[in-house]
Tab-separated table of C-alpha atoms in Angstrom:
chain	number	residue	atom	x	y	z
A	924	UNK	CA	35.298	-16.949	75.817
A	925	UNK	CA	32.761	-14.127	75.914
A	926	UNK	CA	30.334	-13.002	73.226
A	927	UNK	CA	32.404	-9.931	72.395
A	928	UNK	CA	35.469	-12.128	71.764
A	929	UNK	CA	33.495	-14.355	69.312
A	930	UNK	CA	32.053	-11.322	67.612
A	931	UNK	CA	35.368	-9.591	67.182
A	932	UNK	CA	36.893	-12.848	65.903
A	933	UNK	CA	34.122	-13.093	63.288
A	934	UNK	CA	34.639	-9.469	62.286
A	935	UNK	CA	38.415	-9.939	61.896
A	936	UNK	CA	37.785	-13.083	59.860
A	937	UNK	CA	35.253	-11.289	57.653
A	938	UNK	CA	37.810	-8.382	57.088
A	939	UNK	CA	40.504	-10.817	56.099
A	940	UNK	CA	38.078	-12.668	53.716
A	941	UNK	CA	36.821	-9.576	52.042
A	942	UNK	CA	40.358	-8.107	51.865
A	943	UNK	CA	41.851	-11.249	50.273
A	944	UNK	CA	38.942	-11.426	47.859
A	945	UNK	CA	39.481	-7.879	46.646
A	946	UNK	CA	43.239	-8.377	46.370
A	947	UNK	CA	42.667	-11.214	43.920
A	948	UNK	CA	40.599	-9.003	41.506
A	949	UNK	CA	41.932	-7.564	38.262
A	950	UNK	CA	40.935	-3.998	38.989
A	951	UNK	CA	43.760	-1.954	40.580
A	952	UNK	CA	41.361	0.101	42.743
A	953	UNK	CA	39.822	-3.079	44.134
A	954	UNK	CA	43.297	-4.300	44.915
A	955	UNK	CA	44.091	-1.088	46.799
A	956	UNK	CA	40.800	-1.327	48.740
A	957	UNK	CA	41.607	-4.928	49.516
A	958	UNK	CA	44.994	-3.921	51.059
A	959	UNK	CA	43.198	-1.152	53.077
A	960	UNK	CA	40.650	-3.690	54.456
A	961	UNK	CA	43.568	-6.145	55.235
A	962	UNK	CA	45.254	-3.408	57.153
A	963	UNK	CA	42.153	-2.656	59.221
A	964	UNK	CA	41.670	-6.320	59.905
A	965	UNK	CA	45.316	-6.541	61.125
A	966	UNK	CA	44.889	-3.564	63.396
A	967	UNK	CA	41.743	-5.046	64.973
A	968	UNK	CA	43.484	-8.435	65.344
A	969	UNK	CA	46.379	-6.827	67.163
A	970	UNK	CA	44.175	-4.776	69.450
A	971	UNK	CA	41.912	-7.778	70.220
A	972	UNK	CA	45.014	-9.981	70.870
A	973	UNK	CA	46.145	-7.431	73.428
A	974	UNK	CA	43.492	-8.459	75.989
A	975	UNK	CA	41.331	-6.428	78.172
A	976	UNK	CA	42.226	-2.781	78.690
A	977	UNK	CA	43.810	-1.860	81.988
A	978	UNK	CA	45.628	1.014	83.693
A	979	UNK	CA	48.207	3.040	81.704
A	980	UNK	CA	51.646	1.305	81.591
A	981	UNK	CA	53.454	4.405	82.748
A	982	UNK	CA	52.349	5.546	86.268
A	983	UNK	CA	53.127	8.636	88.381
A	984	UNK	CA	55.878	6.864	90.349
A	985	UNK	CA	53.432	4.839	92.408
A	986	UNK	CA	53.456	1.196	92.373
A	987	UNK	CA	50.494	-0.643	90.979
A	988	UNK	CA	49.425	-4.226	90.706
A	989	UNK	CA	51.154	-5.661	87.576
A	990	UNK	CA	48.058	-7.723	86.676
A	991	UNK	CA	46.026	-4.508	86.234
A	992	UNK	CA	48.551	-2.670	83.975
A	993	UNK	CA	47.770	-2.763	80.171
A	994	UNK	CA	50.279	-4.210	77.791
A	995	UNK	CA	51.646	-1.434	75.505
A	996	UNK	CA	53.058	-3.888	72.897
A	997	UNK	CA	49.790	-4.503	70.902
A	998	UNK	CA	49.151	-0.763	70.759
A	999	UNK	CA	52.591	-0.089	69.462
A	1000	UNK	CA	52.323	-2.842	66.859
A	1001	UNK	CA	48.940	-1.397	65.757
A	1002	UNK	CA	50.451	1.933	65.298
A	1003	UNK	CA	53.260	0.456	63.252
A	1004	UNK	CA	50.749	-1.401	61.187
A	1005	UNK	CA	48.863	1.750	60.525
A	1006	UNK	CA	51.980	3.463	59.239
A	1007	UNK	CA	52.886	0.539	57.099
A	1008	UNK	CA	49.374	0.353	55.624
A	1009	UNK	CA	49.513	4.066	54.853
A	1010	UNK	CA	52.858	3.771	53.033
A	1011	UNK	CA	51.658	0.731	51.104
A	1012	UNK	CA	48.490	2.497	50.151
A	1013	UNK	CA	50.206	5.560	48.910
A	1014	UNK	CA	52.560	3.406	46.805
A	1015	UNK	CA	49.691	1.338	45.348
A	1016	UNK	CA	47.700	4.475	44.600
A	1017	UNK	CA	50.656	5.996	42.727
A	1018	UNK	CA	50.993	2.689	40.722
A	1019	UNK	CA	47.318	2.598	39.975
A	1020	UNK	CA	47.199	6.232	38.823
A	1021	UNK	CA	50.338	5.668	36.632
A	1022	UNK	CA	48.719	2.562	35.079
A	1023	UNK	CA	45.433	4.449	34.485
A	1024	UNK	CA	47.302	7.378	32.982
A	1025	UNK	CA	49.193	5.155	30.520
A	1026	UNK	CA	46.533	2.723	29.508
A	1027	UNK	CA	43.236	4.568	30.189
A	1028	UNK	CA	41.723	1.911	32.429
A	1029	UNK	CA	42.717	0.197	35.791
A	1030	UNK	CA	42.466	-3.364	34.717
A	1031	UNK	CA	45.609	-5.467	34.986
A	1032	UNK	CA	46.383	-6.763	31.459
A	1033	UNK	CA	47.471	-10.364	30.717
A	1034	UNK	CA	51.162	-10.911	30.599
A	1035	UNK	CA	52.127	-11.716	26.976
A	1036	UNK	CA	54.822	-14.107	28.053
A	1037	UNK	CA	52.401	-16.022	30.223
A	1038	UNK	CA	50.036	-16.317	27.313
A	1039	UNK	CA	52.849	-17.578	25.020
A	1040	UNK	CA	53.846	-20.204	27.590
A	1041	UNK	CA	50.256	-21.292	28.034
A	1042	UNK	CA	49.815	-21.599	24.297
A	1043	UNK	CA	52.901	-23.753	24.024
A	1044	UNK	CA	51.636	-26.019	26.888
A	1045	UNK	CA	48.185	-26.315	25.234
A	1046	UNK	CA	49.816	-27.334	22.010
A	1047	UNK	CA	51.949	-29.898	23.753
A	1048	UNK	CA	48.849	-31.352	25.482
A	1049	UNK	CA	46.995	-31.518	22.036
A	1050	UNK	CA	49.996	-33.367	20.465
A	1051	UNK	CA	50.046	-35.768	23.337
A	1052	UNK	CA	46.405	-36.477	22.775
A	1053	UNK	CA	46.775	-36.820	18.977
A	1054	UNK	CA	49.964	-38.917	19.034
A	1055	UNK	CA	49.870	-41.276	22.065
A	1056	UNK	CA	53.076	-42.748	23.470
A	1057	UNK	CA	54.236	-46.040	21.834
A	1058	UNK	CA	53.585	-49.353	23.536
A	1059	UNK	CA	55.828	-49.854	26.564
A	1060	UNK	CA	57.343	-53.141	25.298
A	1061	UNK	CA	58.434	-51.869	21.894
A	1062	UNK	CA	61.204	-49.468	23.129
A	1063	UNK	CA	64.925	-50.121	23.055
A	1064	UNK	CA	64.956	-51.150	26.768
A	1065	UNK	CA	62.236	-53.736	26.358
A	1066	UNK	CA	62.583	-57.350	27.631
A	1067	UNK	CA	62.952	-60.516	25.494
A	1068	UNK	CA	61.157	-60.775	22.249
A	1069	UNK	CA	58.765	-63.603	21.344
A	1070	UNK	CA	61.416	-65.424	19.220
A	1071	UNK	CA	63.844	-65.712	22.160
A	1072	UNK	CA	66.258	-62.854	21.191
A	1073	UNK	CA	66.701	-59.628	23.089
A	1074	UNK	CA	65.625	-56.269	21.669
A	1075	UNK	CA	67.953	-53.282	21.822
A	1076	UNK	CA	71.111	-53.088	23.904
A	1077	UNK	CA	74.146	-55.434	23.691
A	1078	UNK	CA	73.714	-59.099	22.722
């Protein structure tokens, strides 16, 4: 493995790390920038994965050594990735603009239903702490009592 391969691997890893970090933010513009950086990282990963450059895959009718011909698949996949990233960016920019137009800011608000469910869960946790569960041997399915009779169930 050469120094260039290690450097490009670190660059791709850095692009993915920064992209994922930005996607997890609450600002819609940071999310859009995160997707753009992820797209660039994907393109670089595809091109690095294609190997060393070689001769063009389409020749002038002459035969060439197959080991020296470049693989066109990574380049085609990178072009497809560019188109997908462009379409996704345009869609996310339209969503961000619409959200900014309606609310006046680009922050993603909390979902009221999530807040309601979280409040219910917090109350249930507080009730569990306030009123602990009864002792395990005092329920209807408990074993024999101290006086020799069975508790609960049929006798």
